[in-house]
C-alpha cells in the first residue's frame, strides 16, 4: 500500500508556494522603489524643497497682505467675517512653515560643508535653499521623509484652493 498525500495537501502546497512567490516579488518591488528613490534623491530634494519653499512663502506673503487690507477697511461690521478665514489659513501656513523648516533641516548645508563650499552666511531669506551634498545619510532620510513632503505639498494645494475660493466669493459680494 502506497502512502500518498491527500488532495487537500497538494492544494495547500500550491497555495503556499503561490503566496511565497507573490510575497517575494512584492518585497523585490518595494526594495527596487526604495533604491530608485535614493538614486533620484539629489534632483528630487532640490526640486521639491525649492518648490514647496516658494509656495509657502508666496502664500504667507499673500495672507499678510490680505489681512492688512482687510483690517484697513473702515467697515467694522464686516471685519471679523473677512479676517477670520484669512487668519485661520494664515495660521495653517505658519504651522506648515515650521514643519517645513524642521523637515528641511537635515538637507541644508552643514557648517563644515559651508566652510568647504565658501558659502557666505547672510540673514536674508532665500527662496532657493542651500542644500548639501546627497550622501548616504541624507538619501536615507529622504527615503523616510519624502511622503511627509508630498503630504505637505498637497496641503498647500488645498490651502491655495481655499484662498482662491475666498477671493472669488469676496470679489462677487
PDB file of C-alpha atoms in Angstrom:
ATOM      1  CA  UNK A   1       0.000   0.000   0.000  1.00  0.00           C
ATOM      2  CA  UNK A   2       1.499   3.275  -1.137  1.00  0.00           C
ATOM      3  CA  UNK A   3       1.164   6.171   1.239  1.00  0.00           C
ATOM      4  CA  UNK A   4       0.172   9.197  -0.843  1.00  0.00           C
ATOM      5  CA  UNK A   5      -0.762  12.674   0.198  1.00  0.00           C
ATOM      6  CA  UNK A   6      -4.410  13.601   0.264  1.00  0.00           C
ATOM      7  CA  UNK A   7      -5.549  16.056  -2.431  1.00  0.00           C
ATOM      8  CA  UNK A   8      -6.041  18.815   0.129  1.00  0.00           C
ATOM      9  CA  UNK A   9      -2.317  18.658   0.927  1.00  0.00           C
ATOM     10  CA  UNK A  10      -1.431  19.239  -2.719  1.00  0.00           C
ATOM     11  CA  UNK A  11      -3.762  22.250  -2.809  1.00  0.00           C
ATOM     12  CA  UNK A  12      -2.199  23.587   0.386  1.00  0.00           C
ATOM     13  CA  UNK A  13       1.315  23.205  -1.043  1.00  0.00           C
ATOM     14  CA  UNK A  14       0.344  25.008  -4.249  1.00  0.00           C
ATOM     15  CA  UNK A  15      -1.366  27.879  -2.377  1.00  0.00           C
ATOM     16  CA  UNK A  16       1.637  28.177  -0.045  1.00  0.00           C
ATOM     17  CA  UNK A  17       4.069  28.321  -2.975  1.00  0.00           C
ATOM     18  CA  UNK A  18       1.984  30.940  -4.806  1.00  0.00           C
ATOM     19  CA  UNK A  19       1.750  33.034  -1.623  1.00  0.00           C
ATOM     20  CA  UNK A  20       5.517  32.842  -1.196  1.00  0.00           C
ATOM     21  CA  UNK A  21       6.145  33.925  -4.789  1.00  0.00           C
ATOM     22  CA  UNK A  22       3.740  36.877  -4.501  1.00  0.00           C
ATOM     23  CA  UNK A  23       5.326  37.960  -1.207  1.00  0.00           C
ATOM     24  CA  UNK A  24       8.823  37.654  -2.627  1.00  0.00           C
ATOM     25  CA  UNK A  25       8.040  39.744  -5.710  1.00  0.00           C
ATOM     26  CA  UNK A  26       6.256  42.349  -3.560  1.00  0.00           C
ATOM     27  CA  UNK A  27       9.398  42.593  -1.431  1.00  0.00           C
ATOM     28  CA  UNK A  28      11.533  42.989  -4.572  1.00  0.00           C
ATOM     29  CA  UNK A  29       9.252  45.741  -5.865  1.00  0.00           C
ATOM     30  CA  UNK A  30       9.367  47.691  -2.573  1.00  0.00           C
ATOM     31  CA  UNK A  31      13.141  47.268  -2.404  1.00  0.00           C
ATOM     32  CA  UNK A  32      13.521  48.433  -6.014  1.00  0.00           C
ATOM     33  CA  UNK A  33      11.320  51.501  -5.387  1.00  0.00           C
ATOM     34  CA  UNK A  34      13.426  52.366  -2.346  1.00  0.00           C
ATOM     35  CA  UNK A  35      16.611  52.117  -4.394  1.00  0.00           C
ATOM     36  CA  UNK A  36      15.140  54.322  -7.113  1.00  0.00           C
ATOM     37  CA  UNK A  37      14.051  56.909  -4.543  1.00  0.00           C
ATOM     38  CA  UNK A  38      17.542  57.001  -3.077  1.00  0.00           C
ATOM     39  CA  UNK A  39      19.090  57.242  -6.558  1.00  0.00           C
ATOM     40  CA  UNK A  40      16.825  60.142  -7.594  1.00  0.00           C
ATOM     41  CA  UNK A  41      17.178  61.923  -4.244  1.00  0.00           C
ATOM     42  CA  UNK A  42      19.564  64.725  -5.350  1.00  0.00           C
ATOM     43  CA  UNK A  43      17.203  66.018  -8.046  1.00  0.00           C
ATOM     44  CA  UNK A  44      14.007  65.361  -6.109  1.00  0.00           C
ATOM     45  CA  UNK A  45      15.207  67.081  -2.943  1.00  0.00           C
ATOM     46  CA  UNK A  46      16.303  70.214  -4.782  1.00  0.00           C
ATOM     47  CA  UNK A  47      13.127  70.451  -6.866  1.00  0.00           C
ATOM     48  CA  UNK A  48      10.560  69.513  -4.247  1.00  0.00           C
ATOM     49  CA  UNK A  49      12.021  71.551  -1.408  1.00  0.00           C
ATOM     50  CA  UNK A  50      12.543  74.646  -3.574  1.00  0.00           C
ATOM     51  CA  UNK A  51       9.000  74.422  -4.966  1.00  0.00           C
ATOM     52  CA  UNK A  52       7.483  73.870  -1.542  1.00  0.00           C
ATOM     53  CA  UNK A  53       9.513  76.720  -0.046  1.00  0.00           C
ATOM     54  CA  UNK A  54       8.374  79.065  -2.841  1.00  0.00           C
ATOM     55  CA  UNK A  55       4.728  78.092  -2.421  1.00  0.00           C
ATOM     56  CA  UNK A  56       4.798  78.514   1.360  1.00  0.00           C
ATOM     57  CA  UNK A  57       6.490  81.913   1.254  1.00  0.00           C
ATOM     58  CA  UNK A  58       4.154  83.055  -1.523  1.00  0.00           C
ATOM     59  CA  UNK A  59       1.069  82.076   0.451  1.00  0.00           C
ATOM     60  CA  UNK A  60       2.480  83.659   3.605  1.00  0.00           C
ATOM     61  CA  UNK A  61       3.100  86.935   1.768  1.00  0.00           C
ATOM     62  CA  UNK A  62      -0.408  86.861   0.306  1.00  0.00           C
ATOM     63  CA  UNK A  63      -2.064  86.303   3.673  1.00  0.00           C
ATOM     64  CA  UNK A  64      -0.029  89.061   5.339  1.00  0.00           C
ATOM     65  CA  UNK A  65      -1.086  91.473   2.621  1.00  0.00           C
ATOM     66  CA  UNK A  66      -4.725  90.328   2.595  1.00  0.00           C
ATOM     67  CA  UNK A  67      -5.070  90.631   6.383  1.00  0.00           C
ATOM     68  CA  UNK A  68      -3.583  94.137   6.251  1.00  0.00           C
ATOM     69  CA  UNK A  69      -6.061  95.132   3.549  1.00  0.00           C
ATOM     70  CA  UNK A  70      -8.986  93.599   5.416  1.00  0.00           C
ATOM     71  CA  UNK A  71      -8.025  95.428   8.621  1.00  0.00           C
ATOM     72  CA  UNK A  72      -7.582  98.741   6.795  1.00  0.00           C
ATOM     73  CA  UNK A  73     -11.189  98.731   5.581  1.00  0.00           C
ATOM     74  CA  UNK A  74     -13.356 101.119   7.557  1.00  0.00           C
ATOM     75  CA  UNK A  75     -16.336  98.793   7.949  1.00  0.00           C
ATOM     76  CA  UNK A  76     -16.061  97.227  11.409  1.00  0.00           C
ATOM     77  CA  UNK A  77     -19.235  95.167  10.916  1.00  0.00           C
ATOM     78  CA  UNK A  78     -17.622  93.114   8.122  1.00  0.00           C
ATOM     79  CA  UNK A  79     -14.137  92.952   9.600  1.00  0.00           C
ATOM     80  CA  UNK A  80     -14.467  89.790  11.742  1.00  0.00           C
ATOM     81  CA  UNK A  81     -16.170  87.955   8.897  1.00  0.00           C
ATOM     82  CA  UNK A  82     -13.422  88.860   6.439  1.00  0.00           C
ATOM     83  CA  UNK A  83     -10.424  88.349   8.686  1.00  0.00           C
ATOM     84  CA  UNK A  84     -11.425  85.053  10.326  1.00  0.00           C
ATOM     85  CA  UNK A  85     -10.969  82.783   7.271  1.00  0.00           C
ATOM     86  CA  UNK A  86      -7.774  84.606   6.371  1.00  0.00           C
ATOM     87  CA  UNK A  87      -6.332  84.269   9.853  1.00  0.00           C
ATOM     88  CA  UNK A  88      -7.200  80.564  10.004  1.00  0.00           C
ATOM     89  CA  UNK A  89      -5.471  79.907   6.686  1.00  0.00           C
ATOM     90  CA  UNK A  90      -2.576  82.141   7.759  1.00  0.00           C
ATOM     91  CA  UNK A  91      -2.146  80.112  10.954  1.00  0.00           C
ATOM     92  CA  UNK A  92      -2.146  76.927   8.878  1.00  0.00           C
ATOM     93  CA  UNK A  93       0.595  78.315   6.652  1.00  0.00           C
ATOM     94  CA  UNK A  94       2.638  79.388   9.682  1.00  0.00           C
ATOM     95  CA  UNK A  95       2.358  75.900  11.140  1.00  0.00           C
ATOM     96  CA  UNK A  96       3.314  74.332   7.833  1.00  0.00           C
ATOM     97  CA  UNK A  97       6.338  76.623   7.567  1.00  0.00           C
ATOM     98  CA  UNK A  98       7.536  75.477  10.992  1.00  0.00           C
ATOM     99  CA  UNK A  99       7.057  71.852   9.957  1.00  0.00           C
ATOM    100  CA  UNK A 100       8.822  72.511   6.663  1.00  0.00           C
ATOM    101  CA  UNK A 101      11.830  74.059   8.398  1.00  0.00           C
ATOM    102  CA  UNK A 102      12.170  71.080  10.715  1.00  0.00           C
ATOM    103  CA  UNK A 103      11.837  68.601   7.840  1.00  0.00           C
ATOM    104  CA  UNK A 104      14.211  70.600   5.649  1.00  0.00           C
ATOM    105  CA  UNK A 105      16.947  70.949   8.284  1.00  0.00           C
ATOM    106  CA  UNK A 106      18.770  67.648   7.568  1.00  0.00           C
ATOM    107  CA  UNK A 107      19.183  68.594   3.905  1.00  0.00           C
ATOM    108  CA  UNK A 108      20.639  72.072   4.418  1.00  0.00           C
ATOM    109  CA  UNK A 109      24.357  72.742   4.136  1.00  0.00           C
ATOM    110  CA  UNK A 110      26.206  71.949   7.364  1.00  0.00           C
ATOM    111  CA  UNK A 111      28.737  74.365   8.820  1.00  0.00           C
ATOM    112  CA  UNK A 112      31.557  72.096   7.671  1.00  0.00           C
ATOM    113  CA  UNK A 113      30.179  71.998   4.137  1.00  0.00           C
ATOM    114  CA  UNK A 114      29.638  75.759   4.165  1.00  0.00           C
ATOM    115  CA  UNK A 115      33.305  76.266   5.002  1.00  0.00           C
ATOM    116  CA  UNK A 116      34.303  73.846   2.242  1.00  0.00           C
ATOM    117  CA  UNK A 117      32.000  75.481  -0.294  1.00  0.00           C
ATOM    118  CA  UNK A 118      32.858  79.003   0.922  1.00  0.00           C
ATOM    119  CA  UNK A 119      29.211  79.997   1.206  1.00  0.00           C
ATOM    120  CA  UNK A 120      28.537  83.431   2.633  1.00  0.00           C
ATOM    121  CA  UNK A 121      26.226  83.405   5.618  1.00  0.00           C
ATOM    122  CA  UNK A 122      23.630  86.142   5.432  1.00  0.00           C
ATOM    123  CA  UNK A 123      20.467  86.821   7.375  1.00  0.00           C
ATOM    124  CA  UNK A 124      18.398  87.084   4.207  1.00  0.00           C
ATOM    125  CA  UNK A 125      15.716  84.530   3.494  1.00  0.00           C
ATOM    126  CA  UNK A 126      16.305  82.923   0.149  1.00  0.00           C
ATOM    127  CA  UNK A 127      13.634  81.210  -1.863  1.00  0.00           C
ATOM    128  CA  UNK A 128      16.286  78.775  -3.005  1.00  0.00           C
ATOM    129  CA  UNK A 129      17.739  76.658  -0.239  1.00  0.00           C
ATOM    130  CA  UNK A 130      21.399  75.778   0.059  1.00  0.00           C
ATOM    131  CA  UNK A 131      21.277  72.025   0.188  1.00  0.00           C
ATOM    132  CA  UNK A 132      24.282  69.887   0.985  1.00  0.00           C
ATOM    133  CA  UNK A 133      25.712  67.014  -0.976  1.00  0.00           C
ATOM    134  CA  UNK A 134      23.484  63.989  -1.020  1.00  0.00           C
ATOM    135  CA  UNK A 135      25.465  61.446   0.928  1.00  0.00           C
ATOM    136  CA  UNK A 136      24.016  58.134   2.028  1.00  0.00           C
ATOM    137  CA  UNK A 137      22.674  59.582   5.294  1.00  0.00           C
ATOM    138  CA  UNK A 138      20.706  62.303   3.501  1.00  0.00           C
ATOM    139  CA  UNK A 139      19.430  59.872   0.902  1.00  0.00           C
ATOM    140  CA  UNK A 140      18.208  57.569   3.663  1.00  0.00           C
ATOM    141  CA  UNK A 141      16.498  60.490   5.416  1.00  0.00           C
ATOM    142  CA  UNK A 142      14.876  61.427   2.098  1.00  0.00           C
ATOM    143  CA  UNK A 143      13.583  57.882   1.731  1.00  0.00           C
ATOM    144  CA  UNK A 144      11.790  58.219   5.064  1.00  0.00           C
ATOM    145  CA  UNK A 145      10.594  61.838   4.791  1.00  0.00           C
ATOM    146  CA  UNK A 146       9.579  62.068   1.131  1.00  0.00           C
ATOM    147  CA  UNK A 147       5.980  61.170   1.956  1.00  0.00           C
ATOM    148  CA  UNK A 148       5.845  63.986   4.525  1.00  0.00           C
ATOM    149  CA  UNK A 149       6.920  66.498   1.877  1.00  0.00           C
ATOM    150  CA  UNK A 150       4.378  65.163  -0.618  1.00  0.00           C
ATOM    151  CA  UNK A 151       1.642  65.419   2.027  1.00  0.00           C
ATOM    152  CA  UNK A 152       2.696  68.980   2.812  1.00  0.00           C
ATOM    153  CA  UNK A 153       2.611  69.896  -0.895  1.00  0.00           C
ATOM    154  CA  UNK A 154      -0.940  68.518  -1.107  1.00  0.00           C
ATOM    155  CA  UNK A 155      -1.943  70.582   1.941  1.00  0.00           C
ATOM    156  CA  UNK A 156      -0.533  73.742   0.336  1.00  0.00           C
ATOM    157  CA  UNK A 157      -2.539  72.987  -2.796  1.00  0.00           C
ATOM    158  CA  UNK A 158      -5.730  72.667  -0.735  1.00  0.00           C
ATOM    159  CA  UNK A 159      -4.999  75.959   1.046  1.00  0.00           C
ATOM    160  CA  UNK A 160      -4.450  77.642  -2.314  1.00  0.00           C
ATOM    161  CA  UNK A 161      -7.812  76.314  -3.497  1.00  0.00           C
ATOM    162  CA  UNK A 162      -9.489  77.702  -0.369  1.00  0.00           C
ATOM    163  CA  UNK A 163      -7.750  81.034  -0.877  1.00  0.00           C
ATOM    164  CA  UNK A 164      -8.954  81.222  -4.466  1.00  0.00           C
ATOM    165  CA  UNK A 165     -12.491  80.357  -3.351  1.00  0.00           C
ATOM    166  CA  UNK A 166     -12.288  83.083  -0.697  1.00  0.00           C
ATOM    167  CA  UNK A 167     -11.013  85.639  -3.235  1.00  0.00           C
ATOM    168  CA  UNK A 168     -13.756  84.708  -5.670  1.00  0.00           C
ATOM    169  CA  UNK A 169     -16.520  84.943  -3.095  1.00  0.00           C
ATOM    170  CA  UNK A 170     -15.257  88.315  -1.844  1.00  0.00           C
ATOM    171  CA  UNK A 171     -14.968  89.683  -5.371  1.00  0.00           C
ATOM    172  CA  UNK A 172     -18.557  88.750  -6.133  1.00  0.00           C
ATOM    173  CA  UNK A 173     -20.001  90.361  -2.990  1.00  0.00           C
TER     174      UNK A 173
END
